[in-house]
């Protein structure tokens, strides 16, 4: 089985509400002349089911979400790669990361961790992603 049917159902059932929430944050999804969201093919899909904002799907979502993080004063570390999670009492309490620009390791402590690391399509020889992304790093850490 490729996926758990109940999980897929719950995920897709909530999609319209989540899209509305993202739109409220400033994500400008592509729409047709009637104002309905446009869907397109992505990554081996047999039917169009991917919302998009422009040529690169993620960029139109990352900027408004980054602005939202700034509103809440949530720190974001760019050009930094998590290499190990810090676990205490069966809970993630932070991460060891590598700062690519400073060329040094750092420890990040936090009471809440959000892992938004992309997928893993580049573990396959044939895929539709750029070579430098989606290597499965976050999934490996989790």
PDB file of C-alpha atoms in Angstrom:
ATOM      1  CA  UNK A   1       0.000   0.000   0.000  1.00  0.00           C
ATOM      2  CA  UNK A   2       1.373   3.393  -0.985  1.00  0.00           C
ATOM      3  CA  UNK A   3      -0.396   5.373   1.777  1.00  0.00           C
ATOM      4  CA  UNK A   4      -2.783   4.928   4.691  1.00  0.00           C
ATOM      5  CA  UNK A   5      -6.267   5.653   3.240  1.00  0.00           C
ATOM      6  CA  UNK A   6      -7.557   7.259   6.452  1.00  0.00           C
ATOM      7  CA  UNK A   7      -4.587   9.632   6.612  1.00  0.00           C
ATOM      8  CA  UNK A   8      -4.977  10.572   2.952  1.00  0.00           C
ATOM      9  CA  UNK A   9      -8.690  11.231   3.500  1.00  0.00           C
ATOM     10  CA  UNK A  10      -8.089  13.456   6.540  1.00  0.00           C
ATOM     11  CA  UNK A  11      -5.291  15.335   4.795  1.00  0.00           C
ATOM     12  CA  UNK A  12      -7.290  16.022   1.636  1.00  0.00           C
ATOM     13  CA  UNK A  13     -10.485  16.856   3.541  1.00  0.00           C
ATOM     14  CA  UNK A  14      -8.673  19.698   5.291  1.00  0.00           C
ATOM     15  CA  UNK A  15      -6.937  20.998   2.144  1.00  0.00           C
ATOM     16  CA  UNK A  16      -9.490  23.726   1.219  1.00  0.00           C
ATOM     17  CA  UNK A  17      -9.381  25.206   4.737  1.00  0.00           C
ATOM     18  CA  UNK A  18      -5.585  25.109   4.767  1.00  0.00           C
ATOM     19  CA  UNK A  19      -5.452  26.782   1.349  1.00  0.00           C
ATOM     20  CA  UNK A  20      -7.737  29.546   2.633  1.00  0.00           C
ATOM     21  CA  UNK A  21      -5.474  29.959   5.678  1.00  0.00           C
ATOM     22  CA  UNK A  22      -2.371  30.251   3.479  1.00  0.00           C
ATOM     23  CA  UNK A  23      -4.166  32.767   1.247  1.00  0.00           C
ATOM     24  CA  UNK A  24      -4.944  34.793   4.371  1.00  0.00           C
ATOM     25  CA  UNK A  25      -1.217  34.826   5.173  1.00  0.00           C
ATOM     26  CA  UNK A  26      -0.546  36.352   1.748  1.00  0.00           C
ATOM     27  CA  UNK A  27       0.101  33.328  -0.444  1.00  0.00           C
ATOM     28  CA  UNK A  28      -1.152  34.316  -3.890  1.00  0.00           C
ATOM     29  CA  UNK A  29      -2.233  31.031  -5.484  1.00  0.00           C
ATOM     30  CA  UNK A  30      -2.780  31.082  -9.244  1.00  0.00           C
ATOM     31  CA  UNK A  31      -6.479  31.356 -10.111  1.00  0.00           C
ATOM     32  CA  UNK A  32      -8.551  31.106 -13.267  1.00  0.00           C
ATOM     33  CA  UNK A  33     -10.675  33.940 -14.677  1.00  0.00           C
ATOM     34  CA  UNK A  34     -13.525  32.988 -12.304  1.00  0.00           C
ATOM     35  CA  UNK A  35     -11.238  33.231  -9.272  1.00  0.00           C
ATOM     36  CA  UNK A  36     -11.074  29.481  -8.663  1.00  0.00           C
ATOM     37  CA  UNK A  37      -7.681  27.955  -7.778  1.00  0.00           C
ATOM     38  CA  UNK A  38      -5.826  26.468 -10.726  1.00  0.00           C
ATOM     39  CA  UNK A  39      -4.257  23.030 -10.332  1.00  0.00           C
ATOM     40  CA  UNK A  40      -1.351  21.644 -12.328  1.00  0.00           C
ATOM     41  CA  UNK A  41       0.620  18.459 -12.753  1.00  0.00           C
ATOM     42  CA  UNK A  42       3.649  17.982 -10.537  1.00  0.00           C
ATOM     43  CA  UNK A  43       6.179  15.206 -10.101  1.00  0.00           C
ATOM     44  CA  UNK A  44       4.672  12.213 -11.875  1.00  0.00           C
ATOM     45  CA  UNK A  45       1.025  12.920 -11.089  1.00  0.00           C
ATOM     46  CA  UNK A  46      -1.526  11.476 -13.490  1.00  0.00           C
ATOM     47  CA  UNK A  47      -4.089  14.192 -12.748  1.00  0.00           C
ATOM     48  CA  UNK A  48      -3.448  17.875 -11.939  1.00  0.00           C
ATOM     49  CA  UNK A  49      -3.699  18.321  -8.175  1.00  0.00           C
ATOM     50  CA  UNK A  50      -0.974  20.780  -7.185  1.00  0.00           C
ATOM     51  CA  UNK A  51      -1.751  24.374  -6.200  1.00  0.00           C
ATOM     52  CA  UNK A  52       0.859  26.822  -7.404  1.00  0.00           C
ATOM     53  CA  UNK A  53       1.815  30.466  -7.186  1.00  0.00           C
ATOM     54  CA  UNK A  54       4.095  30.767 -10.169  1.00  0.00           C
ATOM     55  CA  UNK A  55       6.848  28.860 -11.899  1.00  0.00           C
ATOM     56  CA  UNK A  56       8.406  27.627  -8.647  1.00  0.00           C
ATOM     57  CA  UNK A  57       5.769  26.336  -6.245  1.00  0.00           C
ATOM     58  CA  UNK A  58       7.682  26.860  -3.007  1.00  0.00           C
ATOM     59  CA  UNK A  59       8.896  30.432  -3.485  1.00  0.00           C
ATOM     60  CA  UNK A  60       5.388  31.878  -3.459  1.00  0.00           C
ATOM     61  CA  UNK A  61       4.717  30.175  -0.141  1.00  0.00           C
ATOM     62  CA  UNK A  62       8.071  30.716   1.574  1.00  0.00           C
ATOM     63  CA  UNK A  63       8.086  34.536   1.431  1.00  0.00           C
ATOM     64  CA  UNK A  64       4.628  35.136   2.990  1.00  0.00           C
ATOM     65  CA  UNK A  65       5.276  32.460   5.610  1.00  0.00           C
ATOM     66  CA  UNK A  66       8.655  34.035   6.412  1.00  0.00           C
ATOM     67  CA  UNK A  67       6.938  37.385   6.924  1.00  0.00           C
ATOM     68  CA  UNK A  68       4.445  35.661   9.219  1.00  0.00           C
ATOM     69  CA  UNK A  69       7.313  34.232  11.284  1.00  0.00           C
ATOM     70  CA  UNK A  70       8.799  37.718  11.577  1.00  0.00           C
ATOM     71  CA  UNK A  71       5.453  39.053  12.890  1.00  0.00           C
ATOM     72  CA  UNK A  72       5.687  36.529  15.738  1.00  0.00           C
ATOM     73  CA  UNK A  73       9.411  37.210  16.199  1.00  0.00           C
ATOM     74  CA  UNK A  74      10.263  33.584  15.516  1.00  0.00           C
ATOM     75  CA  UNK A  75      13.965  33.345  14.646  1.00  0.00           C
ATOM     76  CA  UNK A  76      14.891  31.692  11.365  1.00  0.00           C
ATOM     77  CA  UNK A  77      18.404  30.555  10.504  1.00  0.00           C
ATOM     78  CA  UNK A  78      19.163  30.562   6.781  1.00  0.00           C
ATOM     79  CA  UNK A  79      21.953  28.660   5.036  1.00  0.00           C
ATOM     80  CA  UNK A  80      22.096  26.322   7.999  1.00  0.00           C
ATOM     81  CA  UNK A  81      21.667  22.575   7.866  1.00  0.00           C
ATOM     82  CA  UNK A  82      20.499  20.493  10.828  1.00  0.00           C
ATOM     83  CA  UNK A  83      22.742  17.468  11.205  1.00  0.00           C
ATOM     84  CA  UNK A  84      21.501  15.956  14.475  1.00  0.00           C
ATOM     85  CA  UNK A  85      18.473  16.334  16.705  1.00  0.00           C
ATOM     86  CA  UNK A  86      19.009  16.823  20.431  1.00  0.00           C
ATOM     87  CA  UNK A  87      16.712  14.461  22.304  1.00  0.00           C
ATOM     88  CA  UNK A  88      16.134  14.513  26.060  1.00  0.00           C
ATOM     89  CA  UNK A  89      13.571  12.326  27.820  1.00  0.00           C
ATOM     90  CA  UNK A  90      12.188  11.159  24.457  1.00  0.00           C
ATOM     91  CA  UNK A  91      11.494  14.746  23.333  1.00  0.00           C
ATOM     92  CA  UNK A  92      13.281  16.832  20.743  1.00  0.00           C
ATOM     93  CA  UNK A  93      14.849  19.801  22.537  1.00  0.00           C
ATOM     94  CA  UNK A  94      16.967  21.262  19.755  1.00  0.00           C
ATOM     95  CA  UNK A  95      19.413  20.478  17.003  1.00  0.00           C
ATOM     96  CA  UNK A  96      23.062  20.546  16.126  1.00  0.00           C
ATOM     97  CA  UNK A  97      23.378  22.487  12.877  1.00  0.00           C
ATOM     98  CA  UNK A  98      26.071  23.503  10.436  1.00  0.00           C
ATOM     99  CA  UNK A  99      26.201  27.159   9.426  1.00  0.00           C
ATOM    100  CA  UNK A 100      27.310  27.035   5.794  1.00  0.00           C
ATOM    101  CA  UNK A 101      28.392  30.700   5.611  1.00  0.00           C
ATOM    102  CA  UNK A 102      30.333  30.742   8.916  1.00  0.00           C
ATOM    103  CA  UNK A 103      31.606  27.186   8.347  1.00  0.00           C
ATOM    104  CA  UNK A 104      30.928  26.157  11.921  1.00  0.00           C
ATOM    105  CA  UNK A 105      28.641  23.929  13.961  1.00  0.00           C
ATOM    106  CA  UNK A 106      26.172  25.433  16.380  1.00  0.00           C
ATOM    107  CA  UNK A 107      23.690  24.180  18.920  1.00  0.00           C
ATOM    108  CA  UNK A 108      20.120  25.400  18.709  1.00  0.00           C
ATOM    109  CA  UNK A 109      17.916  24.864  21.759  1.00  0.00           C
ATOM    110  CA  UNK A 110      14.140  25.187  21.547  1.00  0.00           C
ATOM    111  CA  UNK A 111      11.003  24.087  23.340  1.00  0.00           C
ATOM    112  CA  UNK A 112       9.230  23.575  20.001  1.00  0.00           C
ATOM    113  CA  UNK A 113      10.763  22.292  16.778  1.00  0.00           C
ATOM    114  CA  UNK A 114       9.192  22.599  13.330  1.00  0.00           C
ATOM    115  CA  UNK A 115      10.878  20.547  10.662  1.00  0.00           C
ATOM    116  CA  UNK A 116      10.140  21.936   7.222  1.00  0.00           C
ATOM    117  CA  UNK A 117      12.822  20.216   5.228  1.00  0.00           C
ATOM    118  CA  UNK A 118      11.263  19.162   1.948  1.00  0.00           C
ATOM    119  CA  UNK A 119      10.974  15.703   0.536  1.00  0.00           C
ATOM    120  CA  UNK A 120      13.259  13.001  -0.721  1.00  0.00           C
ATOM    121  CA  UNK A 121      12.765  12.783  -4.481  1.00  0.00           C
ATOM    122  CA  UNK A 122      16.479  13.163  -5.182  1.00  0.00           C
ATOM    123  CA  UNK A 123      17.250   9.765  -3.730  1.00  0.00           C
ATOM    124  CA  UNK A 124      15.901   8.533  -7.089  1.00  0.00           C
ATOM    125  CA  UNK A 125      17.983   8.793 -10.245  1.00  0.00           C
ATOM    126  CA  UNK A 126      15.008  10.026 -12.304  1.00  0.00           C
ATOM    127  CA  UNK A 127      12.990  12.825 -10.706  1.00  0.00           C
ATOM    128  CA  UNK A 128      11.627  16.269 -11.498  1.00  0.00           C
ATOM    129  CA  UNK A 129      13.425  18.302  -8.809  1.00  0.00           C
ATOM    130  CA  UNK A 130      16.577  20.394  -8.950  1.00  0.00           C
ATOM    131  CA  UNK A 131      19.705  18.481  -7.983  1.00  0.00           C
ATOM    132  CA  UNK A 132      20.378  20.485  -4.813  1.00  0.00           C
ATOM    133  CA  UNK A 133      17.109  19.865  -2.984  1.00  0.00           C
ATOM    134  CA  UNK A 134      14.950  17.076  -1.599  1.00  0.00           C
ATOM    135  CA  UNK A 135      17.662  14.676  -0.488  1.00  0.00           C
ATOM    136  CA  UNK A 136      15.655  13.343   2.455  1.00  0.00           C
ATOM    137  CA  UNK A 137      17.756  15.051   5.138  1.00  0.00           C
ATOM    138  CA  UNK A 138      14.812  15.935   7.394  1.00  0.00           C
ATOM    139  CA  UNK A 139      13.212  12.533   7.073  1.00  0.00           C
ATOM    140  CA  UNK A 140      16.546  10.950   7.963  1.00  0.00           C
ATOM    141  CA  UNK A 141      16.829  13.120  11.078  1.00  0.00           C
ATOM    142  CA  UNK A 142      13.285  12.353  12.199  1.00  0.00           C
TER     143      UNK A 142
END
